[in-house]
CSV table of N, CA and C in Angstrom, one decimal:
chain,number,residue,atom,x,y,z
U,1,PRO,N,65.7,101.2,101.2
U,1,PRO,CA,66.9,101.1,100.8
U,1,PRO,C,67.8,102.2,100.9
U,2,ILE,N,68.9,102.3,101.3
U,2,ILE,CA,69.8,103.4,101.4
U,2,ILE,C,70.7,103.7,100.4
U,3,ARG,N,70.5,104.6,99.4
U,3,ARG,CA,71.3,105.1,98.3
U,3,ARG,C,73.1,105.0,98.5
U,4,GLU,N,73.1,105.2,99.5
U,4,GLU,CA,74.5,105.8,99.9
U,4,GLU,C,75.2,104.6,100.8
U,5,LEU,N,74.2,103.5,100.9
U,5,LEU,CA,75.1,102.1,101.6
U,5,LEU,C,75.2,101.1,100.3
U,6,THR,N,76.5,100.6,100.3
U,6,THR,CA,76.7,99.3,99.6
U,6,THR,C,77.4,98.3,100.4
U,7,LEU,N,76.4,97.2,100.4
U,7,LEU,CA,76.8,95.9,100.9
U,7,LEU,C,77.2,94.9,100.0
U,8,THR,N,78.4,94.6,100.6
U,8,THR,CA,78.8,93.1,99.7
U,8,THR,C,78.8,91.9,100.2
U,9,ALA,N,78.8,90.6,99.7
U,9,ALA,CA,79.4,89.3,100.3
U,9,ALA,C,79.8,88.4,99.2
U,10,SER,N,80.6,87.7,99.9
U,10,SER,CA,81.1,86.5,98.9
U,10,SER,C,81.5,85.3,99.9
U,11,TYR,N,80.9,84.1,99.2
U,11,TYR,CA,81.5,82.9,100.1
U,11,TYR,C,82.5,81.8,99.1
U,12,GLY,N,83.6,81.3,99.8
U,12,GLY,CA,84.5,80.5,99.1
U,12,GLY,C,84.6,79.2,99.4
U,13,TYR,N,84.4,78.0,98.9
U,13,TYR,CA,84.4,76.5,99.6
U,13,TYR,C,85.3,75.9,98.5
U,14,GLN,N,86.2,75.4,99.2
U,14,GLN,CA,87.5,74.6,98.4
U,14,GLN,C,87.7,73.3,99.0
U,15,ASP,N,87.6,72.4,98.4
U,15,ASP,CA,88.0,71.1,98.9
U,15,ASP,C,88.8,70.5,98.1
U,16,ALA,N,90.3,71.1,98.5
U,16,ALA,CA,91.5,70.5,97.9
U,16,ALA,C,92.4,69.8,98.7
U,17,THR,N,92.6,68.8,98.4
U,17,THR,CA,93.2,67.6,98.7
U,17,THR,C,94.1,66.7,97.7
U,18,TYR,N,95.1,66.1,98.2
U,18,TYR,CA,95.8,65.3,97.3
U,18,TYR,C,95.0,64.0,96.9
U,19,ASP,N,94.8,64.1,95.5
U,19,ASP,CA,94.3,62.5,95.1
U,19,ASP,C,95.0,61.4,95.3
U,20,ASN,N,96.2,62.0,94.9
U,20,ASN,CA,97.2,60.7,95.1
U,20,ASN,C,99.0,61.3,95.0
U,21,TYR,N,99.3,60.9,96.5
U,21,TYR,CA,100.4,61.2,96.8
U,21,TYR,C,101.2,60.4,97.7
U,22,PRO,N,101.4,59.4,97.2
U,22,PRO,CA,102.1,58.3,98.1
U,22,PRO,C,103.4,58.8,98.7
U,23,ASP,N,103.8,58.9,97.5
U,23,ASP,CA,105.7,59.3,97.9
U,23,ASP,C,106.3,60.7,98.2
U,24,ALA,N,105.2,61.5,99.1
U,24,ALA,CA,105.5,62.9,98.9
U,24,ALA,C,106.7,63.0,99.8
U,25,PRO,N,107.6,63.8,99.3
U,25,PRO,CA,108.9,64.0,100.3
U,25,PRO,C,108.6,64.8,101.2
U,26,ILE,N,109.5,64.7,102.4
U,26,ILE,CA,109.8,65.7,103.5
U,26,ILE,C,110.7,66.2,103.4
U,27,ALA,N,110.6,67.5,103.9
U,27,ALA,CA,111.3,68.1,103.9
U,27,ALA,C,112.5,67.6,104.8
U,28,SER,N,113.8,68.1,104.6
U,28,SER,CA,114.8,67.5,105.7
U,28,SER,C,114.9,68.4,106.8
U,29,TYR,N,114.2,69.4,107.0
U,29,TYR,CA,114.7,70.5,108.3
U,29,TYR,C,113.3,69.8,108.8
U,30,LEU,N,112.5,69.3,108.4
U,30,LEU,CA,111.3,68.7,109.5
U,30,LEU,C,111.8,67.4,109.6
U,31,VAL,N,112.6,66.6,109.6
U,31,VAL,CA,113.0,65.0,109.9
U,31,VAL,C,114.4,64.8,109.7
U,32,PRO,N,115.0,64.6,110.6
U,32,PRO,CA,116.5,63.9,110.4
U,32,PRO,C,116.5,62.6,109.5
U,33,ILE,N,116.9,62.9,108.1
U,33,ILE,CA,117.0,61.7,106.9
U,33,ILE,C,118.2,60.7,107.6
U,34,PRO,N,117.8,59.5,107.6
U,34,PRO,CA,118.6,58.3,108.3
U,34,PRO,C,120.1,58.1,107.2
U,35,LEU,N,121.0,57.8,107.7
U,35,LEU,CA,122.5,57.6,106.8
U,35,LEU,C,121.9,56.3,105.7
U,36,GLY,N,122.6,57.0,104.9
U,36,GLY,CA,122.0,56.0,103.5
U,36,GLY,C,121.1,56.1,103.2
U,37,GLN,N,120.1,56.9,103.4
U,37,GLN,CA,119.0,57.2,102.6
U,37,GLN,C,118.7,58.8,102.0
U,38,ASP,N,118.4,58.7,100.7
U,38,ASP,CA,118.6,60.3,99.9
U,38,ASP,C,117.5,61.2,100.4
U,39,VAL,N,116.1,60.8,100.8
U,39,VAL,CA,115.1,61.4,101.1
U,39,VAL,C,114.0,60.6,101.7
U,40,LEU,N,113.2,61.3,102.9
U,40,LEU,CA,112.2,60.5,103.5
U,40,LEU,C,110.8,60.8,102.5
U,41,THR,N,110.1,60.1,102.6
U,41,THR,CA,108.6,60.2,102.0
U,41,THR,C,107.4,59.6,103.0
U,42,THR,N,106.1,60.1,102.4
U,42,THR,CA,105.5,60.1,103.3
U,42,THR,C,104.1,60.1,102.6
U,43,ASP,N,102.8,59.4,102.9
U,43,ASP,CA,101.7,59.0,102.1
U,43,ASP,C,100.7,60.5,102.4
U,44,LEU,N,100.9,61.2,101.6
U,44,LEU,CA,99.9,62.8,101.5
U,44,LEU,C,98.4,62.4,100.8
U,45,THR,N,98.4,61.3,100.4
U,45,THR,CA,97.0,61.1,99.6
U,45,THR,C,95.8,61.4,100.5
U,46,GLY,N,94.4,62.3,100.1
U,46,GLY,CA,93.5,62.6,101.0
U,46,GLY,C,93.7,63.6,101.7
U,47,GLN,N,95.2,64.0,102.4
U,47,GLN,CA,95.3,65.2,102.8
U,47,GLN,C,95.1,66.8,102.4
U,48,THR,N,94.6,67.5,103.3
U,48,THR,CA,94.1,68.6,102.8
U,48,THR,C,95.7,69.6,102.5
U,49,LEU,N,95.6,70.4,101.2
U,49,LEU,CA,96.9,71.1,100.7
U,49,LEU,C,97.1,72.4,101.9
U,50,PRO,N,98.3,72.6,101.7
U,50,PRO,CA,98.8,73.7,103.0
U,50,PRO,C,97.9,75.2,102.4
U,51,PHE,N,97.5,76.1,103.1
U,51,PHE,CA,97.1,77.2,103.1
U,51,PHE,C,95.7,77.6,102.3
U,52,VAL,N,94.8,76.1,102.7
U,52,VAL,CA,93.5,76.1,101.8
U,52,VAL,C,92.4,75.7,102.6
U,53,PRO,N,91.8,77.1,103.1
U,53,PRO,CA,90.7,76.7,103.9
U,53,PRO,C,89.7,76.2,103.2
U,54,LYS,N,88.7,75.5,103.8
U,54,LYS,CA,87.5,74.8,103.3
U,54,LYS,C,86.6,75.9,102.8
U,55,HIS,N,86.3,76.7,104.0
U,55,HIS,CA,85.4,77.8,104.1
U,55,HIS,C,86.0,79.4,104.0
U,56,SER,N,85.7,80.3,103.1
U,56,SER,CA,86.1,81.7,103.1
U,56,SER,C,84.9,82.8,103.0
U,57,VAL,N,84.9,83.3,104.0
U,57,VAL,CA,83.7,84.6,103.6
U,57,VAL,C,84.3,86.1,104.1
U,58,VAL,N,83.8,86.8,103.1
U,58,VAL,CA,84.1,88.2,103.2
U,58,VAL,C,82.8,89.1,103.1
U,59,LEU,N,82.6,90.0,104.2
U,59,LEU,CA,81.6,90.6,104.3
U,59,LEU,C,82.0,92.2,104.0
U,60,THR,N,81.6,93.0,103.3
U,60,THR,CA,81.9,94.4,103.5
U,60,THR,C,80.7,95.4,103.3
U,61,ALA,N,80.9,96.7,104.4
U,61,ALA,CA,79.8,97.7,104.1
U,61,ALA,C,80.3,99.1,103.8
U,62,GLU,N,79.9,100.0,102.9
U,62,GLU,CA,80.6,101.1,102.5
U,62,GLU,C,79.1,101.9,102.7
U,63,TYR,N,79.5,103.2,103.6
U,63,TYR,CA,78.8,104.4,103.4
U,63,TYR,C,79.0,105.6,102.9
U,64,ASN,N,78.7,106.0,101.6
U,64,ASN,CA,79.4,107.4,101.1
U,64,ASN,C,78.1,108.3,101.2
U,65,ARG,N,78.7,109.2,101.4
U,65,ARG,CA,77.7,111.0,101.3
U,65,ARG,C,78.4,112.0,101.5
U,66,ARG,N,77.8,112.8,100.4
U,66,ARG,CA,78.2,114.1,100.0
U,66,ARG,C,78.0,115.1,101.5
U,67,ILE,N,78.3,115.4,101.8
U,67,ILE,CA,78.2,116.3,103.0
U,67,ILE,C,78.2,118.2,102.4
U,68,SER,N,79.0,118.2,101.3
U,68,SER,CA,78.7,119.9,100.8
U,68,SER,C,78.8,119.7,99.8
U,69,ASN,N,78.8,120.7,99.0
U,69,ASN,CA,78.9,120.7,97.6
U,69,ASN,C,80.5,120.3,97.1
U,70,ASP,N,81.4,120.5,98.0
U,70,ASP,CA,82.6,120.1,97.5
U,70,ASP,C,83.4,118.6,98.7
U,71,LEU,N,82.8,118.6,99.6
U,71,LEU,CA,83.2,117.5,100.1
U,71,LEU,C,82.4,116.0,100.5
U,72,SER,N,82.8,115.0,100.5
U,72,SER,CA,82.2,113.9,100.7
U,72,SER,C,83.0,113.0,101.6
U,73,PHE,N,82.2,112.2,102.3
U,73,PHE,CA,82.2,111.4,103.6
U,73,PHE,C,82.1,110.0,103.5
U,74,ASN,N,83.0,108.9,103.7
U,74,ASN,CA,82.7,107.5,103.6
U,74,ASN,C,83.1,106.8,104.9
U,75,LEU,N,82.4,105.8,105.4
U,75,LEU,CA,82.6,104.9,106.5
U,75,LEU,C,82.3,103.3,106.1
U,76,GLY,N,83.4,103.1,106.5
U,76,GLY,CA,83.2,101.2,105.7
U,76,GLY,C,84.0,100.5,106.9
U,77,THR,N,83.4,99.4,106.7
U,77,THR,CA,83.9,97.9,107.6
U,77,THR,C,84.4,96.8,106.4
U,78,ASP,N,85.0,96.0,107.2
U,78,ASP,CA,85.2,94.6,106.3
U,78,ASP,C,85.6,93.5,107.3
U,79,PHE,N,85.0,92.3,107.1
U,79,PHE,CA,85.0,91.1,108.0
U,79,PHE,C,85.5,90.0,107.2
U,80,GLN,N,86.4,89.6,107.4
U,80,GLN,CA,86.7,88.1,106.8
U,80,GLN,C,86.8,86.8,107.9
U,81,LEU,N,86.5,85.8,107.4
U,81,LEU,CA,86.5,84.6,107.9
U,81,LEU,C,87.6,83.5,107.2
U,82,ARG,N,88.3,82.9,107.7
U,82,ARG,CA,88.5,81.7,107.1
U,82,ARG,C,88.6,80.6,107.9
U,83,SER,N,88.0,79.3,107.3
U,83,SER,CA,88.0,78.4,108.0
U,83,SER,C,89.5,77.7,108.5
U,84,LYS,N,89.5,76.6,109.5
U,84,LYS,CA,90.8,76.2,109.8
U,84,LYS,C,91.8,75.9,108.6
U,85,TYR,N,93.0,75.8,108.6
U,85,TYR,CA,93.7,75.0,107.5
U,85,TYR,C,95.3,74.7,108.1
U,86,ASN,N,96.2,74.3,107.3
U,86,ASN,CA,97.3,73.6,107.4
U,86,ASN,C,98.5,74.9,106.8
U,87,VAL,N,99.6,74.9,107.9
U,87,VAL,CA,100.3,75.6,107.0
U,87,VAL,C,101.4,75.1,106.7
U,88,THR,N,101.7,73.5,106.7
U,88,THR,CA,102.5,73.0,106.0
U,88,THR,C,101.8,71.7,105.7
U,89,ASP,N,102.4,70.7,104.9
U,89,ASP,CA,102.1,69.2,104.9
U,89,ASP,C,101.8,68.3,106.1
U,90,GLY,N,101.0,68.0,106.3
U,90,GLY,CA,101.1,66.8,107.3
U,90,GLY,C,99.5,66.7,108.2
U,91,VAL,N,99.7,66.0,109.4
U,91,VAL,CA,98.6,65.7,109.9
U,91,VAL,C,98.7,66.0,111.3
U,92,ASP,N,99.8,66.4,111.9
U,92,ASP,CA,99.7,66.5,113.4
U,92,ASP,C,99.0,68.0,113.8
U,93,GLN,N,98.7,68.3,114.6
U,93,GLN,CA,97.8,69.5,115.3
U,93,GLN,C,98.7,70.6,115.3
U,94,ILE,N,100.0,70.6,115.5
U,94,ILE,CA,101.1,72.0,115.6
U,94,ILE,C,100.9,72.7,114.2
U,95,ARG,N,100.7,72.4,113.1
U,95,ARG,CA,100.4,72.5,111.8
U,95,ARG,C,98.9,73.0,111.5
U,96,VAL,N,98.5,73.3,112.1
U,96,VAL,CA,96.8,73.5,112.1
U,96,VAL,C,96.5,74.9,112.7
U,97,VAL,N,96.0,75.9,111.8
U,97,VAL,CA,95.6,77.3,112.0
U,97,VAL,C,94.1,77.2,112.4
U,98,SER,N,93.7,77.6,113.4
U,98,SER,CA,92.1,77.2,113.7
U,98,SER,C,91.3,78.5,112.8
U,99,ASP,N,90.0,78.5,113.2
U,99,ASP,CA,89.3,79.6,112.0
U,99,ASP,C,89.8,81.1,112.7
U,100,THR,N,90.0,81.8,112.0
U,100,THR,CA,90.5,83.0,112.0
U,100,THR,C,89.5,84.1,111.3
U,101,THR,N,89.5,85.1,111.6
U,101,THR,CA,88.5,86.2,111.4
U,101,THR,C,89.2,87.5,111.8
U,102,GLN,N,89.1,88.4,110.7
U,102,GLN,CA,89.5,89.8,110.9
U,102,GLN,C,88.5,90.7,110.5
U,103,LEU,N,88.6,91.8,111.2
U,103,LEU,CA,87.8,92.9,111.0
U,103,LEU,C,88.3,94.2,111.1
U,104,GLY,N,88.1,95.1,109.7
U,104,GLY,CA,89.1,96.5,109.4
U,104,GLY,C,87.8,97.4,109.5
U,105,VAL,N,88.0,98.7,109.9
U,105,VAL,CA,87.1,99.9,109.5
U,105,VAL,C,88.1,101.0,108.8
U,106,HIS,N,87.2,102.0,108.4
U,106,HIS,CA,87.6,103.2,107.9
U,106,HIS,C,86.8,104.1,107.8
U,107,VAL,N,87.5,105.3,108.0
U,107,VAL,CA,86.8,106.5,108.0
U,107,VAL,C,87.6,107.4,107.1
U,108,GLY,N,86.9,108.1,106.0
U,108,GLY,CA,87.3,109.4,105.0
U,108,GLY,C,86.7,110.2,104.9
U,109,LEU,N,87.5,111.1,104.2
U,109,LEU,CA,86.8,112.3,103.8
U,109,LEU,C,87.6,113.2,102.5
U,110,GLY,N,86.7,113.5,101.5
U,110,GLY,CA,87.5,113.9,100.5
U,110,GLY,C,86.8,114.7,99.7
U,111,ASP,N,87.6,115.3,98.4
U,111,ASP,CA,86.8,116.2,97.6
U,111,ASP,C,85.3,115.3,96.9
U,112,ALA,N,84.6,116.2,96.9
U,112,ALA,CA,83.1,115.2,96.3
U,112,ALA,C,83.4,115.1,94.7
U,113,ASP,N,84.5,115.5,94.2
U,113,ASP,CA,84.4,115.2,92.8
U,113,ASP,C,85.5,114.5,92.8
U,114,GLY,N,86.4,113.9,93.8
U,114,GLY,CA,87.4,112.6,93.5
U,114,GLY,C,88.7,112.9,93.3
U,115,LYS,N,88.9,114.4,93.4
U,115,LYS,CA,90.5,114.6,93.1
U,115,LYS,C,91.4,114.7,94.3
U,116,TRP,N,90.6,114.5,95.7
U,116,TRP,CA,91.9,114.2,96.7
U,116,TRP,C,90.8,113.5,97.7
U,117,ARG,N,91.5,112.3,98.5
U,117,ARG,CA,91.0,111.8,99.8
U,117,ARG,C,92.0,111.6,100.7
U,118,VAL,N,91.5,111.8,102.2
U,118,VAL,CA,92.0,111.0,103.2
U,118,VAL,C,91.4,110.4,104.0
U,119,THR,N,91.9,109.0,104.1
U,119,THR,CA,91.3,108.3,104.9
U,119,THR,C,92.0,107.2,106.2
U,120,GLY,N,91.5,107.2,107.1
U,120,GLY,CA,92.2,106.9,108.5
U,120,GLY,C,91.6,105.5,108.2
U,121,ARG,N,92.7,104.7,108.7
U,121,ARG,CA,91.9,102.8,108.8
U,121,ARG,C,92.7,102.2,110.0
U,122,VAL,N,91.9,101.2,110.3
U,122,VAL,CA,92.4,100.0,111.6
U,122,VAL,C,92.2,98.6,110.8
U,123,TYR,N,93.1,98.0,111.0
U,123,TYR,CA,93.5,96.8,110.2
U,123,TYR,C,93.4,95.9,111.6
U,124,ASN,N,92.9,94.9,111.5
U,124,ASN,CA,92.9,93.7,112.3
U,124,ASN,C,92.2,94.5,113.8
U,125,LEU,N,91.3,95.1,113.6
U,125,LEU,CA,90.5,95.6,114.9
U,125,LEU,C,90.5,94.9,116.1
U,126,THR,N,90.2,93.8,116.1
U,126,THR,CA,89.7,92.8,117.6
U,126,THR,C,91.4,92.3,117.7
U,127,ASN,N,92.2,92.8,117.0
U,127,ASN,CA,93.8,92.6,117.5
U,127,ASN,C,93.9,90.4,117.2
U,128,GLN,N,93.5,90.2,116.7
U,128,GLN,CA,93.6,88.6,116.8
U,128,GLN,C,94.7,88.3,116.1
U,129,VAL,N,95.7,87.3,116.9
U,129,VAL,CA,96.9,86.8,116.2
U,129,VAL,C,96.7,85.5,116.0
U,130,TYR,N,97.5,85.1,114.9
U,130,TYR,CA,97.5,83.7,114.6
U,130,TYR,C,98.6,83.5,113.8
U,131,ARG,N,98.7,82.1,113.7
U,131,ARG,CA,100.2,81.5,113.1
U,131,ARG,C,100.3,81.9,111.2
U,132,THR,N,100.7,82.0,110.7
U,132,THR,CA,101.0,82.3,109.3
U,132,THR,C,101.4,81.5,108.8
U,133,SER,N,102.6,81.0,109.3
U,133,SER,CA,103.5,79.9,108.8
U,133,SER,C,104.4,79.2,110.0
U,134,LEU,N,105.0,78.2,109.6
U,134,LEU,CA,105.4,77.0,110.6
U,134,LEU,C,106.8,76.2,110.0
U,135,ASP,N,107.6,76.1,110.7
U,135,ASP,CA,108.9,75.3,110.6
U,135,ASP,C,109.4,74.6,111.7
U,136,TYR,N,109.3,73.3,111.7
U,136,TYR,CA,109.9,72.8,112.9
U,136,TYR,C,111.2,71.8,112.5
U,137,ASN,N,112.2,71.7,113.3
U,137,ASN,CA,113.2,71.2,112.9
U,137,ASN,C,113.2,69.9,114.5
U,138,SER,N,112.6,68.6,114.0
U,138,SER,CA,112.7,67.9,115.1
U,138,SER,C,114.0,67.2,115.3
U,139,PHE,N,115.0,67.2,114.7
U,139,PHE,CA,116.3,67.1,115.1
U,139,PHE,C,116.8,67.6,116.1
U,140,VAL,N,116.6,68.9,116.5
U,140,VAL,CA,117.1,69.7,117.3
U,140,VAL,C,116.1,70.1,118.1
U,141,GLY,N,114.5,69.9,118.1
U,141,GLY,CA,113.2,70.3,118.7
U,141,GLY,C,113.1,71.7,118.6
U,142,SER,N,113.2,72.8,117.7
U,142,SER,CA,113.1,74.1,117.4
U,142,SER,C,112.0,74.3,116.5
U,143,VAL,N,111.1,74.9,117.1
U,143,VAL,CA,109.8,75.0,116.4
U,143,VAL,C,109.9,76.7,116.0
U,144,TYR,N,109.8,77.3,115.0
U,144,TYR,CA,109.7,78.8,114.3
U,144,TYR,C,108.7,78.8,113.6
U,145,GLN,N,107.7,79.7,114.1
U,145,GLN,CA,106.6,80.5,113.6
U,145,GLN,C,106.5,82.1,113.2
U,146,SER,N,105.6,82.2,112.2
U,146,SER,CA,105.5,83.5,111.9
U,146,SER,C,104.0,83.7,112.3
U,147,LEU,N,103.7,85.0,113.0
U,147,LEU,CA,102.3,85.4,113.4
U,147,LEU,C,101.8,86.6,112.2
U,148,SER,N,100.4,86.6,112.5
U,148,SER,CA,99.9,87.6,111.7
U,148,SER,C,100.1,89.1,112.3
U,149,ALA,N,99.9,90.0,111.8
U,149,ALA,CA,100.1,91.6,111.9
U,149,ALA,C,99.0,91.7,113.3
U,150,PRO,N,99.6,92.5,114.3
U,150,PRO,CA,98.6,92.8,115.2
U,150,PRO,C,97.3,93.9,114.5
U,151,ARG,N,96.7,94.4,115.6
U,151,ARG,CA,96.2,95.9,115.1
U,151,ARG,C,97.2,96.6,114.5
U,152,THR,N,96.6,97.4,113.3
U,152,THR,CA,97.5,98.7,112.7
U,152,THR,C,96.7,99.5,112.4
U,153,PHE,N,97.2,100.7,112.5
U,153,PHE,CA,96.5,101.8,112.2
U,153,PHE,C,97.3,102.4,111.0
U,154,ALA,N,96.5,103.0,110.0
U,154,ALA,CA,97.0,103.7,108.7
U,154,ALA,C,96.3,105.2,108.5
U,155,ILE,N,96.9,106.1,108.0
U,155,ILE,CA,96.2,106.9,107.4
U,155,ILE,C,96.8,107.1,105.4
U,156,GLU,N,95.7,107.2,104.8
U,156,GLU,CA,96.0,107.1,103.2
U,156,GLU,C,95.3,108.4,102.7
U,157,ALA,N,96.5,109.2,101.9
U,157,ALA,CA,95.9,110.2,101.4
U,157,ALA,C,96.0,109.5,99.5
U,158,GLY,N,95.3,110.4,98.9
U,158,GLY,CA,95.2,110.0,97.4
U,158,GLY,C,94.7,111.5,96.8
U,159,PHE,N,95.5,111.1,95.8
U,159,PHE,CA,95.4,112.4,95.0
U,159,PHE,C,95.4,112.0,93.3
U,160,LYS,N,94.5,113.1,92.6
U,160,LYS,CA,94.4,112.7,91.1
U,160,LYS,C,94.6,113.9,90.3
U,161,PHE,N,95.7,114.1,89.6
U,161,PHE,CA,96.0,115.2,88.8
U,161,PHE,C,96.5,115.3,87.3
């Protein structure tokens, strides 16, 4: 064993479906409502809820080492995996986000007693871009989507006083 190394792992499983939702309203911006009808409905019974992946995994590794009487060094990484999920209710493929993975790394230097620390981070190291939300209007044929953040760099500074 390496005393300075901490490894963590977590796994989540969710089977989140509508048990009984035969008259689910359809948002009016998705489908035009015919004249004389107040609201359109659809049967979502058995469909997966939006934003709920069936599987999720998080793995982390953190290495912390004192490099002198006054300084400590740390290096770490985190990996996240989410299985496919829907961004809205419904069954058509445009609503589905494929399996996603995110990898982050960080390196830091700080006071050995924890009084201050400076850390450099890279989020989404592999620069994976995926859909995070979706709206579409079948009346005019427009699709609007939001995408995940691209690879991002950050420097953090922390102080205790």
